[in-house]
PDB file of C-alpha atoms in Angstrom:
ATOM      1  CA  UNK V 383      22.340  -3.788 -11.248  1.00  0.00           C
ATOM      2  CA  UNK V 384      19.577  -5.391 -13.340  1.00  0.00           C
ATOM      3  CA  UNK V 385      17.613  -3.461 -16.010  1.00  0.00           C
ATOM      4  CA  UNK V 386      14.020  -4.456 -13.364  1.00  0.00           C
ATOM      5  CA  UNK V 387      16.041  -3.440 -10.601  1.00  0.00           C
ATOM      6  CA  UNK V 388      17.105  -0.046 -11.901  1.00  0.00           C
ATOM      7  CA  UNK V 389      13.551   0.698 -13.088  1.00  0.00           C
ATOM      8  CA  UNK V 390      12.678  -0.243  -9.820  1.00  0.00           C
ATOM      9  CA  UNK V 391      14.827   2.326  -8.032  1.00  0.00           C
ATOM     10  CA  UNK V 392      13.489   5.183 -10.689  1.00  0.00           C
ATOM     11  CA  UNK V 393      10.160   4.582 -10.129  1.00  0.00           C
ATOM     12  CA  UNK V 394      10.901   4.444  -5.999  1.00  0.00           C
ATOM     13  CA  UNK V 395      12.762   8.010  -6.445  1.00  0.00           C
ATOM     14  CA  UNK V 396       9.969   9.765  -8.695  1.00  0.00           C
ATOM     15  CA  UNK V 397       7.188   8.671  -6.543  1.00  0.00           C
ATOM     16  CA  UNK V 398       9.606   9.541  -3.169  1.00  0.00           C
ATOM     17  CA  UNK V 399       9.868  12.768  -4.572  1.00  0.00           C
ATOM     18  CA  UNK V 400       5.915  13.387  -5.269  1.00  0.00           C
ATOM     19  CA  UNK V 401       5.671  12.255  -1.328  1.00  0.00           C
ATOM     20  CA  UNK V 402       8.799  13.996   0.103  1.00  0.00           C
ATOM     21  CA  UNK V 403       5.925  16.852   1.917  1.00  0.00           C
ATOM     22  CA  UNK V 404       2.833  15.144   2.127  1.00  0.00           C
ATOM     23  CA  UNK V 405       1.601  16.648  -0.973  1.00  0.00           C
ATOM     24  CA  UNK V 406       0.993  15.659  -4.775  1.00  0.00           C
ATOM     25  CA  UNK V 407       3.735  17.838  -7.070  1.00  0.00           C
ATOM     26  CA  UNK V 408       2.990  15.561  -9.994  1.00  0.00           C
ATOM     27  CA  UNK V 409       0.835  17.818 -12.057  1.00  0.00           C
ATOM     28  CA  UNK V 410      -1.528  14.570 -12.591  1.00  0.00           C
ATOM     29  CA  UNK V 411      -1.588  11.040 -11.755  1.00  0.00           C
ATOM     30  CA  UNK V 412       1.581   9.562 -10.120  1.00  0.00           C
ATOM     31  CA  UNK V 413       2.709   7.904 -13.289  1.00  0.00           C
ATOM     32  CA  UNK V 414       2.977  11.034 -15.072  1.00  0.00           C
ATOM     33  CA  UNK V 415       6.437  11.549 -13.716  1.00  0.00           C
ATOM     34  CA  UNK V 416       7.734   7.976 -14.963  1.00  0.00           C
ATOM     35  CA  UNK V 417       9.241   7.772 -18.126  1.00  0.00           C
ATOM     36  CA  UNK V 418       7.884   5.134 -20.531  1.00  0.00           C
ATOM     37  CA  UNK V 419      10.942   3.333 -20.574  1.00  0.00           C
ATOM     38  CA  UNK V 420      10.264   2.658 -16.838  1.00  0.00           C
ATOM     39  CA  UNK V 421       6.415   1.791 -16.733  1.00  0.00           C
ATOM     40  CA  UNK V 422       7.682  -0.752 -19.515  1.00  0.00           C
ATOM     41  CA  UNK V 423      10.406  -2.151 -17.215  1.00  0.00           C
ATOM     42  CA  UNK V 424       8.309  -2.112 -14.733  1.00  0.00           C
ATOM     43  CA  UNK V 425       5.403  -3.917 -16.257  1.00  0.00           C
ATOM     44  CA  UNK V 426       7.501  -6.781 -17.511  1.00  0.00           C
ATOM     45  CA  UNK V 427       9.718  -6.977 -13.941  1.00  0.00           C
ATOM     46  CA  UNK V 428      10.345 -10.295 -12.513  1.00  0.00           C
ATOM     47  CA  UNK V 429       8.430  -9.442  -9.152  1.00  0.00           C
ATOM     48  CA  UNK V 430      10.096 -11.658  -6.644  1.00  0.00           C
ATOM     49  CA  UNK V 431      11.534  -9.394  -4.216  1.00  0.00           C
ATOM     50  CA  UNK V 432      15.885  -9.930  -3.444  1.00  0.00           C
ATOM     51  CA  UNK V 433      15.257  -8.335   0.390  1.00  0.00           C
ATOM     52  CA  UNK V 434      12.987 -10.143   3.184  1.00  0.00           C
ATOM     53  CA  UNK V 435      10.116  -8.037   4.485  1.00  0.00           C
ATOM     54  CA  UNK V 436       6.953  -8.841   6.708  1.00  0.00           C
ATOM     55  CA  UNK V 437       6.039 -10.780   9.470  1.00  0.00           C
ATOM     56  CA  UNK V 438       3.581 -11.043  12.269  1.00  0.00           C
ATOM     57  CA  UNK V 439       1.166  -8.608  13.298  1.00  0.00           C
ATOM     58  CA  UNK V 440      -1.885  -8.406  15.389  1.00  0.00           C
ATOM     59  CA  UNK V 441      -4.173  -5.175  14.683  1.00  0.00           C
ATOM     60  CA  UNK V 442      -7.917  -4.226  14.507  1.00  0.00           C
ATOM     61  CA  UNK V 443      -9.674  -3.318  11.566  1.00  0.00           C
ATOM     62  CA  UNK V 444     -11.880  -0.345  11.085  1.00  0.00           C
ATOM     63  CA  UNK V 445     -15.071  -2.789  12.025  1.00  0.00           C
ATOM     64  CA  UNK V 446     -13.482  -3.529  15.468  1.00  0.00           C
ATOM     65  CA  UNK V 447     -11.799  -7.225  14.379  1.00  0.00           C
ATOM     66  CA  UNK V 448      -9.147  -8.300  15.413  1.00  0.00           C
ATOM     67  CA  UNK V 449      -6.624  -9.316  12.451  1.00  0.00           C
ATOM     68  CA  UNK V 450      -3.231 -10.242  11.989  1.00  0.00           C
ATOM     69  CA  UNK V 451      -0.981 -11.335   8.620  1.00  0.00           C
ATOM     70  CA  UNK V 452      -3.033 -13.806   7.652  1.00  0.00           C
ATOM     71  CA  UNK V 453      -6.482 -12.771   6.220  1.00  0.00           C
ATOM     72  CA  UNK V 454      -9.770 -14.953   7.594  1.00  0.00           C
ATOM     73  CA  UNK V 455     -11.332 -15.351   4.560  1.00  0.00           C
ATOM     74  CA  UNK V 456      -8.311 -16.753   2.781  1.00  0.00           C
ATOM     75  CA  UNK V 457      -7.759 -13.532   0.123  1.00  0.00           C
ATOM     76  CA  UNK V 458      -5.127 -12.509  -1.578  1.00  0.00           C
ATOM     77  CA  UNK V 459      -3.934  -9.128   0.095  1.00  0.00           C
ATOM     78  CA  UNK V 460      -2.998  -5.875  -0.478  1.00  0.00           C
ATOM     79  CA  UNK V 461      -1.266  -4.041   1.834  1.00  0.00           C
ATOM     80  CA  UNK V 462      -0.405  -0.434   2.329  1.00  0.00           C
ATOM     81  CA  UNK V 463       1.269   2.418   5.302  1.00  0.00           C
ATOM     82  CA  UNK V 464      -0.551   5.595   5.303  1.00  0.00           C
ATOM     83  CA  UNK V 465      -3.362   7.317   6.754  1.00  0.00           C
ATOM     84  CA  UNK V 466      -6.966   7.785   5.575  1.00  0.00           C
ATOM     85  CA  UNK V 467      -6.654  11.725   5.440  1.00  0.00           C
ATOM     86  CA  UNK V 468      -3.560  11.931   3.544  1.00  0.00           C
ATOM     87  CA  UNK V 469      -3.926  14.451   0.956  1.00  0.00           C
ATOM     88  CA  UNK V 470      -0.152  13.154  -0.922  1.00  0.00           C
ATOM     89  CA  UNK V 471       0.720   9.869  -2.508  1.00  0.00           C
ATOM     90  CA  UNK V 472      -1.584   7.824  -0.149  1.00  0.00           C
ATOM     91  CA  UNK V 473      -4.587   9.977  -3.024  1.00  0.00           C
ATOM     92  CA  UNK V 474      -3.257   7.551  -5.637  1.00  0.00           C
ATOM     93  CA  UNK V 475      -1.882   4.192  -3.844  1.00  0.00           C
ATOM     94  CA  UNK V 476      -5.693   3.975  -2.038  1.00  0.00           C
ATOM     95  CA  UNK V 477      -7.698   4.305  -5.135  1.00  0.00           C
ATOM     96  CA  UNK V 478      -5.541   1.855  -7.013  1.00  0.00           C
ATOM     97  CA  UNK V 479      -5.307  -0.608  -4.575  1.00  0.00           C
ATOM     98  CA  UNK V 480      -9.260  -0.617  -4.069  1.00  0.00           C
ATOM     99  CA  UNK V 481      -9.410  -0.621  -7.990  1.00  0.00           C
ATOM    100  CA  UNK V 482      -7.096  -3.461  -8.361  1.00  0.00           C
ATOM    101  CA  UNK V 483      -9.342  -5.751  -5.687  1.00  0.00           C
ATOM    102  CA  UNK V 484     -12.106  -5.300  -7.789  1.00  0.00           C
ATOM    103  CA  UNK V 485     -10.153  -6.049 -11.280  1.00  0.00           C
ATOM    104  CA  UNK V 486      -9.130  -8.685  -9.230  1.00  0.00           C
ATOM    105  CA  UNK V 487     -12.368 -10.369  -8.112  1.00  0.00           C
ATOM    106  CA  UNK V 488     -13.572 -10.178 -11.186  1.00  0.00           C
ATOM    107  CA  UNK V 489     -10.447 -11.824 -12.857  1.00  0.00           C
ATOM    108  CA  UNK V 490     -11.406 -14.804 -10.168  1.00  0.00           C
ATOM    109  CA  UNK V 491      -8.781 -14.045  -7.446  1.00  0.00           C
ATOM    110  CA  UNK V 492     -10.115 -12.933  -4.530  1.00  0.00           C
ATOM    111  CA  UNK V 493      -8.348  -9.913  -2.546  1.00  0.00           C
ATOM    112  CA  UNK V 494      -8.612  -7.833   0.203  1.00  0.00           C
ATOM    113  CA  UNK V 495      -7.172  -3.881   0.501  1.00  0.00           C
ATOM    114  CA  UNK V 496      -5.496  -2.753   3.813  1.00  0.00           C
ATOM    115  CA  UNK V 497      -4.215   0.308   5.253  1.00  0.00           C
ATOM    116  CA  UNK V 498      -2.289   0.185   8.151  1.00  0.00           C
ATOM    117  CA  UNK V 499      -2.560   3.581   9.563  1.00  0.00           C
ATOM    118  CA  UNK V 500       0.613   5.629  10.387  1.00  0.00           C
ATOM    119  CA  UNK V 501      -1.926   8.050  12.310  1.00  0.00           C
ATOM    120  CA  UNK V 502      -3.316   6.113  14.892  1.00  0.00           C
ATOM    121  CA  UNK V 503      -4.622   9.457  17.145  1.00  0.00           C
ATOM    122  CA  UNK V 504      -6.805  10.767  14.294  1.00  0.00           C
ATOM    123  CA  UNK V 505      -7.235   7.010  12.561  1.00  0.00           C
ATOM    124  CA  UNK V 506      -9.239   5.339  14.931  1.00  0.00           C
ATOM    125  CA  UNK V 507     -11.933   2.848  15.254  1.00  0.00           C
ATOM    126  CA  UNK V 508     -14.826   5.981  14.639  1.00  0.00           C
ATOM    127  CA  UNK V 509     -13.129   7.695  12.280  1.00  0.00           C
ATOM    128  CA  UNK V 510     -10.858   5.447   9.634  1.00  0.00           C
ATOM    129  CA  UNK V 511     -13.632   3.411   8.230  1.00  0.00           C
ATOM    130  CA  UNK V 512     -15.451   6.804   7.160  1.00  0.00           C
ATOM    131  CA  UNK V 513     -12.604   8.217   6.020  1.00  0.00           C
ATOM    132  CA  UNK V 514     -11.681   5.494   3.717  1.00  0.00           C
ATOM    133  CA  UNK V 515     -15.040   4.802   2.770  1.00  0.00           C
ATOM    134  CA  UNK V 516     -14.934   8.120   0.632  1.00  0.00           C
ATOM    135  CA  UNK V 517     -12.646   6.893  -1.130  1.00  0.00           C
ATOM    136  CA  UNK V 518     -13.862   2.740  -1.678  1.00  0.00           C
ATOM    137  CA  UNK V 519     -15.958   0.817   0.326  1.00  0.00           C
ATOM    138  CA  UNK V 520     -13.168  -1.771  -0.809  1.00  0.00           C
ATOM    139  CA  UNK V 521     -10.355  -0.213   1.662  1.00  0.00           C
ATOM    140  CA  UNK V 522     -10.106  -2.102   5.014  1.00  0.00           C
ATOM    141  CA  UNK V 523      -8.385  -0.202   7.804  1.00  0.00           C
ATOM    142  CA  UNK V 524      -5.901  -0.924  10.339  1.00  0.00           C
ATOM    143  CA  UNK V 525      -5.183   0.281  13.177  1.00  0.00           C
ATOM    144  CA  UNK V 526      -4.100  -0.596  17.050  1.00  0.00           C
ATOM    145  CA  UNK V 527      -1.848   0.460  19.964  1.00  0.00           C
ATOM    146  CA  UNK V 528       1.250   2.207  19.552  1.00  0.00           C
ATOM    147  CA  UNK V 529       2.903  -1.154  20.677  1.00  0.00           C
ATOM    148  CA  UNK V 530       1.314  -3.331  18.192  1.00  0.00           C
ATOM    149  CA  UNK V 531       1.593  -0.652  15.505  1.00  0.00           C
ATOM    150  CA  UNK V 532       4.947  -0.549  15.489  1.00  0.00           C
ATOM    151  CA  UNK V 533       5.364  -4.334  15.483  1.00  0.00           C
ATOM    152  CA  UNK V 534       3.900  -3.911  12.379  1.00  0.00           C
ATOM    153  CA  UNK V 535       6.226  -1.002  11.396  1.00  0.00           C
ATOM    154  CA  UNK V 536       9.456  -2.679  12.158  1.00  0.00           C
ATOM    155  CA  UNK V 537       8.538  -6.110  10.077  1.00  0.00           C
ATOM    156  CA  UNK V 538       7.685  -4.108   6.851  1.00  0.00           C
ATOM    157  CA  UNK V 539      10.730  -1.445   7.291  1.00  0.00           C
ATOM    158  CA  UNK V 540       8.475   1.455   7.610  1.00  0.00           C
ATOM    159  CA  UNK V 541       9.636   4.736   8.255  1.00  0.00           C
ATOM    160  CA  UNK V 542       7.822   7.936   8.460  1.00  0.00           C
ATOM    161  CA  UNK V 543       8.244  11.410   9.718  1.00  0.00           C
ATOM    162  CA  UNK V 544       5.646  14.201  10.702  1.00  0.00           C
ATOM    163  CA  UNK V 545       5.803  17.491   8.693  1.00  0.00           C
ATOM    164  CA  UNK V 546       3.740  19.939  10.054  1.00  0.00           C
ATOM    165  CA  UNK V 547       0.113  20.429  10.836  1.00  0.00           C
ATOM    166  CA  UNK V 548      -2.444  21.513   7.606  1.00  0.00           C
ATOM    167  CA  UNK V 549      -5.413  23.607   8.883  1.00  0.00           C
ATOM    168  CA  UNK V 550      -7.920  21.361   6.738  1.00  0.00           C
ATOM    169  CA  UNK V 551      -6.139  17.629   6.652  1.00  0.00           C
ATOM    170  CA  UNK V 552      -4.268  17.996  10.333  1.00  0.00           C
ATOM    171  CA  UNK V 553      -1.186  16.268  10.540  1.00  0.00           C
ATOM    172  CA  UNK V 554       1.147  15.669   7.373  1.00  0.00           C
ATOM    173  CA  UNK V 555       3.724  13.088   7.040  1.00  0.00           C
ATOM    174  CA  UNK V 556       6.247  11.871   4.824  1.00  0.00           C
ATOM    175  CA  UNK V 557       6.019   8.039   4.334  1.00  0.00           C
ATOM    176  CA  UNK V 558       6.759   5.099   1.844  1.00  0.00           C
ATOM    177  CA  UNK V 559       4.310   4.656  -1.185  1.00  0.00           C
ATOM    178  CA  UNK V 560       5.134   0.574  -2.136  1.00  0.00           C
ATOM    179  CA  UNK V 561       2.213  -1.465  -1.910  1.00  0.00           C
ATOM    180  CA  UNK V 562       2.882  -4.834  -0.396  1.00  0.00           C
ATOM    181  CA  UNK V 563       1.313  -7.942  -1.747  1.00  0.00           C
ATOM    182  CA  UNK V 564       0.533 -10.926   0.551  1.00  0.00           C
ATOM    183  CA  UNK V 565      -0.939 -14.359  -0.232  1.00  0.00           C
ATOM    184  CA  UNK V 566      -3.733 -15.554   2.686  1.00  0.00           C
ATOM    185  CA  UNK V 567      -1.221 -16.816   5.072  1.00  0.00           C
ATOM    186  CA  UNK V 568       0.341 -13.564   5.453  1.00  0.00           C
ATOM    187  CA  UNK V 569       3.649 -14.218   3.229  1.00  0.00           C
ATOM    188  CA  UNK V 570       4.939 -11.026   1.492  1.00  0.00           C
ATOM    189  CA  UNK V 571       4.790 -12.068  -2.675  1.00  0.00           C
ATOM    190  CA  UNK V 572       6.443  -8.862  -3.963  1.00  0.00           C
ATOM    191  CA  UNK V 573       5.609  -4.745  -3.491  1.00  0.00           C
ATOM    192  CA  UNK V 574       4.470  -2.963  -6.167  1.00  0.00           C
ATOM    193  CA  UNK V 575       4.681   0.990  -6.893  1.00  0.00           C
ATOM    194  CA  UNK V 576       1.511   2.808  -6.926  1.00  0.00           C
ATOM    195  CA  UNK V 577       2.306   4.256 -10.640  1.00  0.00           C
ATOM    196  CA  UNK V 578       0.873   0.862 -12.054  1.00  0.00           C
ATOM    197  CA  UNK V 579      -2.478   0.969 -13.427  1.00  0.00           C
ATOM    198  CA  UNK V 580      -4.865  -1.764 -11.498  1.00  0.00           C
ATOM    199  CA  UNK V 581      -5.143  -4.444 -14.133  1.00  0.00           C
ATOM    200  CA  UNK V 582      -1.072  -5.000 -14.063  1.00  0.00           C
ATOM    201  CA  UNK V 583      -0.963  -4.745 -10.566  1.00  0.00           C
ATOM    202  CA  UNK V 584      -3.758  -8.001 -11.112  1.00  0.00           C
ATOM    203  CA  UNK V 585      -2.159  -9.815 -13.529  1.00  0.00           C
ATOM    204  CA  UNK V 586       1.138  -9.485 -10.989  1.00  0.00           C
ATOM    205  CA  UNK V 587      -1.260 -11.178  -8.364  1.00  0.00           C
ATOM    206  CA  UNK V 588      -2.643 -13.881 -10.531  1.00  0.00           C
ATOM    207  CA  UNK V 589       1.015 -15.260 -11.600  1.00  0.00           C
ATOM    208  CA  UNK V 590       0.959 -16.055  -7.517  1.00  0.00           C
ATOM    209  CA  UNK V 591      -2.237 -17.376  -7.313  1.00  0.00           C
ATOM    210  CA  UNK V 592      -1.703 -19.662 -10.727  1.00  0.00           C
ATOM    211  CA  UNK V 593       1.317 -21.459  -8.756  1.00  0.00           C
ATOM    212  CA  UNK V 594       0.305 -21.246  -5.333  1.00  0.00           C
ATOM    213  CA  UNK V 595       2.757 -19.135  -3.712  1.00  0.00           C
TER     214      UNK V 595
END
């Protein structure tokens, strides 16, 4: 296996491991656990991806649009599975990603954050955009019917599972932490681990942009 592709797994198993409950064990920020030989081999990665992933989907956003893959306004996107009261990994991956639009914007490439919600009973039209917005105003959310949800799901190789039921955040779940990065059409470009600090998770974005793809 290649020296990116073994960082890669390490990085998937430490933050897997932060997530396994629904709850942050790191002590600190997600990249705490990741040794600095990783973060190096992950910063320098080749970030074409050597598995297909994505497709077609048709959700709403928290707004009440209707959106699918491809985003309106012709963005660069950033896309992530969780749910806007997750108290675990979704506490880092959300704040990065909204961080990482802005770094973005103001590199010249503009992007758009999305959370596709793996909650769709408490994530709802009323509730999601609130929810999110205490964390950025930057975070778009997605959700839908269980149907078109789990188009979504199956395209993108999501799995999650429900834990139990926390007296203050309700429902808990175990889920992936990969961020997925699309180009305007819709295409997935590569996924990216929420351990990276928002500016390399831009200058990953820009090397699409720069060509195109």
């Amino acid at each position: 296996m290649k020296t990116w592709l073994m960082a890669f797994a390490a990085a998937s198993l430490a933050v897997a491991a932060q997530a396994h409950d629904g709850e942050d064990h790191s002590g600190g920020s997600a990249a705490s656990a990741i040794s600095p030989d990783v973060e190096e081999a992950l910063k320098n990665a080749p970030t074409a991806l050597p598995w297909e992933v994505g497709g077609a989907f048709a959700l709403t956003d928290h707004t009440g649009v209707d959106r699918t893959e491809a985003d309106p306004d012709g963005k660069y996107q950033l896309l992530f599975f969780g749910y806007a009261n997750c108290p675990g990994i979704c506490s880092a991956a959300l704040p990065m990603m909204a961080q990482a639009a802005e770094q973005l914007e103001q590199d010249g490439v503009d992007a758009q954050a999305l959370v596709v919600t793996i909650d769709p009973k408490l994530d709802n039209l009323e509730t999601m955009g609130p929810s999110l917005a205490k964390i950025s105003d930057r975070l778009l959310g997605l959700t839908g019917t269980p149907e078109a949800l789990n188009v979504a799901y199956e395209a993108y190789n999501v799995e999650f599972e429900h834990l139990f039921d926390d007296p203050q955040y309700g429902p808990i779940y175990s889920h992936g932490s990969f961020i997925y990065v699309l180009d305007p059409e819709g295409n997935v470009l590569t996924q990216v681990p929420p351990i990276l600090p928002p500016e390399q998770v831009s200058k990953i974005v820009q090397k699409y942009a720069k060509t195109g793809s």
